[in-house]
Amino acid sequence: MTADPSSANTADPRLGARASGPLTGTVRLPGDKSISHRALIFGALAEGRTTIRGLLEGHDVIATADAMRAFGARVERHVDDAGEAVWTVDGVGVGALIEPAALLDFGNSGTGARLLLGMVAGHGIAVRFDGDASLRKRPMGRVLAPLELMGARVCDSADDRLPLTLKGTRDPIPIEYRLPVPSAQVKSAVLLAGLNSPGLTTVIEPEPTRDHTERMLVHFGARLDISRDPDGARRIALHGRPRLTGQAVTVPGDPSSAAFPLVAGLIVPGSRVTIRGVMVNPSRAGLITTLQEMGAKLTLANEREDGGEPVADVTVEAGPLTGVEVPAERAPSMIDEYPALAVAAAYARGTTVMRGLSELKVKESDRLAAVAAGLAVNGVDVRVDGDDLIVAGGAGRVAGGGTVETHMDHRIAMAFLVMGLASETPVLVDDGAMIATSFPDFVPLMRGLGADLGPVSDWPDTAPAGEPGA
Ligand code: S3P
């Protein structure tokens, strides 16, 4: 198999994975996607130069970089003497964005689209937003509702979905907004709109979500008051019209990408894998907690701060896992990791119950349905009960042999390729193209650890019909 899926037979987008020998090695992962988007956005809203190291160069983040150029920022990629990519953003300052000349296409990226809807809402410009077939299906009403309260207007949209035009206001009304869904994207959109508001914009989150926007706002010079309400909800108050100034940002390794080699290292017998520099911010660390509860041999070493975020080197060793109950309150801290966790659960002894997964239905695909279908087609005993996912583990054994429908969802593709690394018969995914949105080097990185996965067209023993092992 070739290491680069893009070099494969383009007529066949399928990737496959089959039982592999022990995975071993130490790797670094691409930069965190959430932080990469935000570094570009705050860099463009700051005065002066922002320098970003470790930016994730996946399609989603590149779409945000292109958008920031369209708003008037100068965004450039350089390579330093050590051969490392360094991105610079020369910002325009809060309130000084220009109106893009053309429609902005966010591809597959809900984060890029939703955060920039917020940013546009607080500027007196009109912008047309669009995305791919997956993004066009995703609900935008959750961000548009508070942005309309702040004075923005939505035009030419069907059903609050993309494509749509947002007309922002140069004097956004400061609001106090209680999040009806636990969403960092909604929180961030309101705070971004509030940046150009003359007063105090307050977001109240009953369930804490990832806090990268708050951390980065402070890093760029904004004033935020964060407190707890008597009911325990987190109250974030932003003082409007700050002067943001360009900063140095180091993007730590993405824990959502780390999930895939970590779970692979746990389920492929004999493996030992270390991932350096993984962000372990508590608002993102639910998977690590859950895997430890399942009995995973998982250790954190060299815990430190990098770029204002806690990071650590994470090592896993293969070994038996036990089913657990994952409480609904933990979902926001591991919302993107359920596909990987479901794969770990399929190999565990006993049943894993993952509660409160309603938000999984509005990701790049309906992930609750896609995970359940992918497990079932590979012989795993799985059930969806309301918003809960219930997986009866095979105690180290998964049949495999199925082709998983990815529904344009990168994490569905990567999770099921990981599952195939220890299954009795190979696992195929119908299309691996979307992996490039968040983890462009997934295939070569996993192959470097010893994983046998890649384009199905390179498997000499795969029949044209695509049934593994045929
Ligand atoms: C993200 C927030 C989460 C997450 C997404 C990235 C962010 O979405 O699933 O991948 O960067 O703010 P929600 O805000 O919809 O939960």
mmCIF file of N, CA, C and O and ligand atoms in Angstrom, residues 33-35 37-38 111 114-115 138 142 182-186 188 210 212 335-336 359 363-364 367 411, ligand 1:
data_model
loop_
_atom_site.group_PDB
_atom_site.id
_atom_site.type_symbol
_atom_site.label_atom_id
_atom_site.label_comp_id
_atom_site.label_asym_id
_atom_site.label_seq_id
_atom_site.Cartn_x
_atom_site.Cartn_y
_atom_site.Cartn_z
ATOM 1 N N LYS A 33 -7.318 21.505 16.318
ATOM 2 C CA LYS A 33 -8.142 22.179 15.307
ATOM 3 C C LYS A 33 -8.852 23.396 15.891
ATOM 4 O O LYS A 33 -8.858 24.470 15.287
ATOM 5 N N SER A 34 -9.418 23.257 17.077
ATOM 6 C CA SER A 34 -10.149 24.378 17.688
ATOM 7 C C SER A 34 -9.222 25.575 17.897
ATOM 8 O O SER A 34 -9.579 26.724 17.617
ATOM 9 N N ILE A 35 -8.031 25.301 18.407
ATOM 10 C CA ILE A 35 -7.092 26.393 18.696
ATOM 11 C C ILE A 35 -6.553 26.980 17.393
ATOM 12 O O ILE A 35 -6.344 28.196 17.284
ATOM 13 N N HIS A 37 -8.113 27.320 14.473
ATOM 14 C CA HIS A 37 -9.114 28.273 13.945
ATOM 15 C C HIS A 37 -9.037 29.587 14.715
ATOM 16 O O HIS A 37 -9.022 30.673 14.142
ATOM 17 N N ARG A 38 -9.019 29.462 16.039
ATOM 18 C CA ARG A 38 -9.087 30.665 16.883
ATOM 19 C C ARG A 38 -7.834 31.523 16.741
ATOM 20 O O ARG A 38 -7.903 32.754 16.794
ATOM 21 N N THR A 111 -16.957 24.608 12.685
ATOM 22 C CA THR A 111 -16.311 25.566 13.590
ATOM 23 C C THR A 111 -15.999 26.862 12.847
ATOM 24 O O THR A 111 -16.311 27.959 13.332
ATOM 25 N N ARG A 114 -19.365 28.707 12.029
ATOM 26 C CA ARG A 114 -20.122 29.252 13.171
ATOM 27 C C ARG A 114 -19.348 30.371 13.871
ATOM 28 O O ARG A 114 -19.923 31.390 14.251
ATOM 29 N N LEU A 115 -18.049 30.204 14.037
ATOM 30 C CA LEU A 115 -17.286 31.268 14.711
ATOM 31 C C LEU A 115 -17.279 32.540 13.865
ATOM 32 O O LEU A 115 -17.423 33.655 14.388
ATOM 33 N N ARG A 138 -26.196 21.044 8.513
ATOM 34 C CA ARG A 138 -26.039 21.245 9.963
ATOM 35 C C ARG A 138 -26.784 22.496 10.446
ATOM 36 O O ARG A 138 -26.859 23.498 9.740
ATOM 37 N N ARG A 142 -28.821 27.705 15.973
ATOM 38 C CA ARG A 142 -28.281 27.815 17.337
ATOM 39 C C ARG A 142 -27.330 29.007 17.487
ATOM 40 O O ARG A 142 -27.223 29.566 18.574
ATOM 41 N N PRO A 182 -25.075 22.675 25.064
ATOM 42 C CA PRO A 182 -23.663 22.834 25.481
ATOM 43 C C PRO A 182 -22.774 22.901 24.241
ATOM 44 O O PRO A 182 -22.349 21.881 23.723
ATOM 45 N N SER A 183 -22.526 24.103 23.745
ATOM 46 C CA SER A 183 -21.765 24.242 22.505
ATOM 47 C C SER A 183 -20.745 25.363 22.611
ATOM 48 O O SER A 183 -21.093 26.536 22.777
ATOM 49 N N ALA A 184 -19.466 24.983 22.469
ATOM 50 C CA ALA A 184 -18.401 25.989 22.475
ATOM 51 C C ALA A 184 -18.484 26.873 21.235
ATOM 52 O O ALA A 184 -18.040 28.020 21.253
ATOM 53 N N GLN A 185 -19.051 26.331 20.173
ATOM 54 C CA GLN A 185 -19.170 27.145 18.960
ATOM 55 C C GLN A 185 -20.180 28.268 19.161
ATOM 56 O O GLN A 185 -19.958 29.402 18.729
ATOM 57 N N VAL A 186 -21.287 27.971 19.816
ATOM 58 C CA VAL A 186 -22.286 29.008 20.064
ATOM 59 C C VAL A 186 -21.718 30.041 21.036
ATOM 60 O O VAL A 186 -21.813 31.259 20.819
ATOM 61 N N SER A 188 -18.652 30.803 21.516
ATOM 62 C CA SER A 188 -17.604 31.577 20.855
ATOM 63 C C SER A 188 -18.195 32.576 19.863
ATOM 64 O O SER A 188 -17.695 33.697 19.725
ATOM 65 N N ARG A 210 -15.478 23.466 25.954
ATOM 66 C CA ARG A 210 -14.061 23.822 25.761
ATOM 67 C C ARG A 210 -13.870 25.332 25.879
ATOM 68 O O ARG A 210 -14.689 26.106 25.369
ATOM 69 N N HIS A 212 -11.211 27.353 24.965
ATOM 70 C CA HIS A 212 -10.090 27.948 24.210
ATOM 71 C C HIS A 212 -10.355 29.406 23.826
ATOM 72 O O HIS A 212 -9.428 30.209 23.768
ATOM 73 N N ILE A 335 -16.746 15.305 23.303
ATOM 74 C CA ILE A 335 -17.821 15.162 22.317
ATOM 75 C C ILE A 335 -17.321 14.612 20.980
ATOM 76 O O ILE A 335 -18.016 13.846 20.314
ATOM 77 N N ASP A 336 -16.092 14.949 20.586
ATOM 78 C CA ASP A 336 -15.585 14.467 19.294
ATOM 79 C C ASP A 336 -14.928 13.091 19.401
ATOM 80 O O ASP A 336 -14.498 12.535 18.389
ATOM 81 N N GLU A 359 -26.044 15.686 21.139
ATOM 82 C CA GLU A 359 -25.228 16.576 20.303
ATOM 83 C C GLU A 359 -24.474 15.825 19.194
ATOM 84 O O GLU A 359 -24.056 16.432 18.209
ATOM 85 N N LYS A 363 -23.259 16.579 14.293
ATOM 86 C CA LYS A 363 -21.850 16.770 13.928
ATOM 87 C C LYS A 363 -21.704 16.656 12.402
ATOM 88 O O LYS A 363 -22.678 16.774 11.687
ATOM 89 N N GLU A 364 -20.483 16.395 11.926
ATOM 90 C CA GLU A 364 -20.261 16.329 10.487
ATOM 91 C C GLU A 364 -21.209 15.322 9.826
ATOM 92 O O GLU A 364 -21.502 15.395 8.633
ATOM 93 N N ARG A 367 -23.563 11.320 14.002
ATOM 94 C CA ARG A 367 -22.540 10.364 14.468
ATOM 95 C C ARG A 367 -23.111 9.252 15.327
ATOM 96 O O ARG A 367 -22.532 8.169 15.391
ATOM 97 N N ARG A 411 -14.107 11.725 11.319
ATOM 98 C CA ARG A 411 -13.870 10.928 12.525
ATOM 99 C C ARG A 411 -14.508 9.535 12.431
ATOM 100 O O ARG A 411 -14.030 8.597 13.060
HETATM 101 C C1 S3P B 1 -15.619 22.979 18.591
HETATM 102 C C2 S3P B 1 -16.704 22.716 19.390
HETATM 103 C C3 S3P B 1 -17.457 21.450 19.322
HETATM 104 C C4 S3P B 1 -16.687 20.362 18.585
HETATM 105 C C5 S3P B 1 -16.064 20.863 17.322
HETATM 106 C C6 S3P B 1 -15.092 22.001 17.623
HETATM 107 C C7 S3P B 1 -14.956 24.288 18.732
HETATM 108 O O1 S3P B 1 -18.672 21.680 18.645
HETATM 109 O O2 S3P B 1 -17.526 19.263 18.291
HETATM 110 O O3 S3P B 1 -15.358 19.838 16.656
HETATM 111 O O4 S3P B 1 -13.814 24.443 18.228
HETATM 112 O O5 S3P B 1 -15.533 25.182 19.354
HETATM 113 P P1 S3P B 1 -19.994 22.223 19.404
HETATM 114 O O6 S3P B 1 -19.743 23.587 19.845
HETATM 115 O O7 S3P B 1 -21.069 22.152 18.367
HETATM 116 O O8 S3P B 1 -20.216 21.255 20.518
#
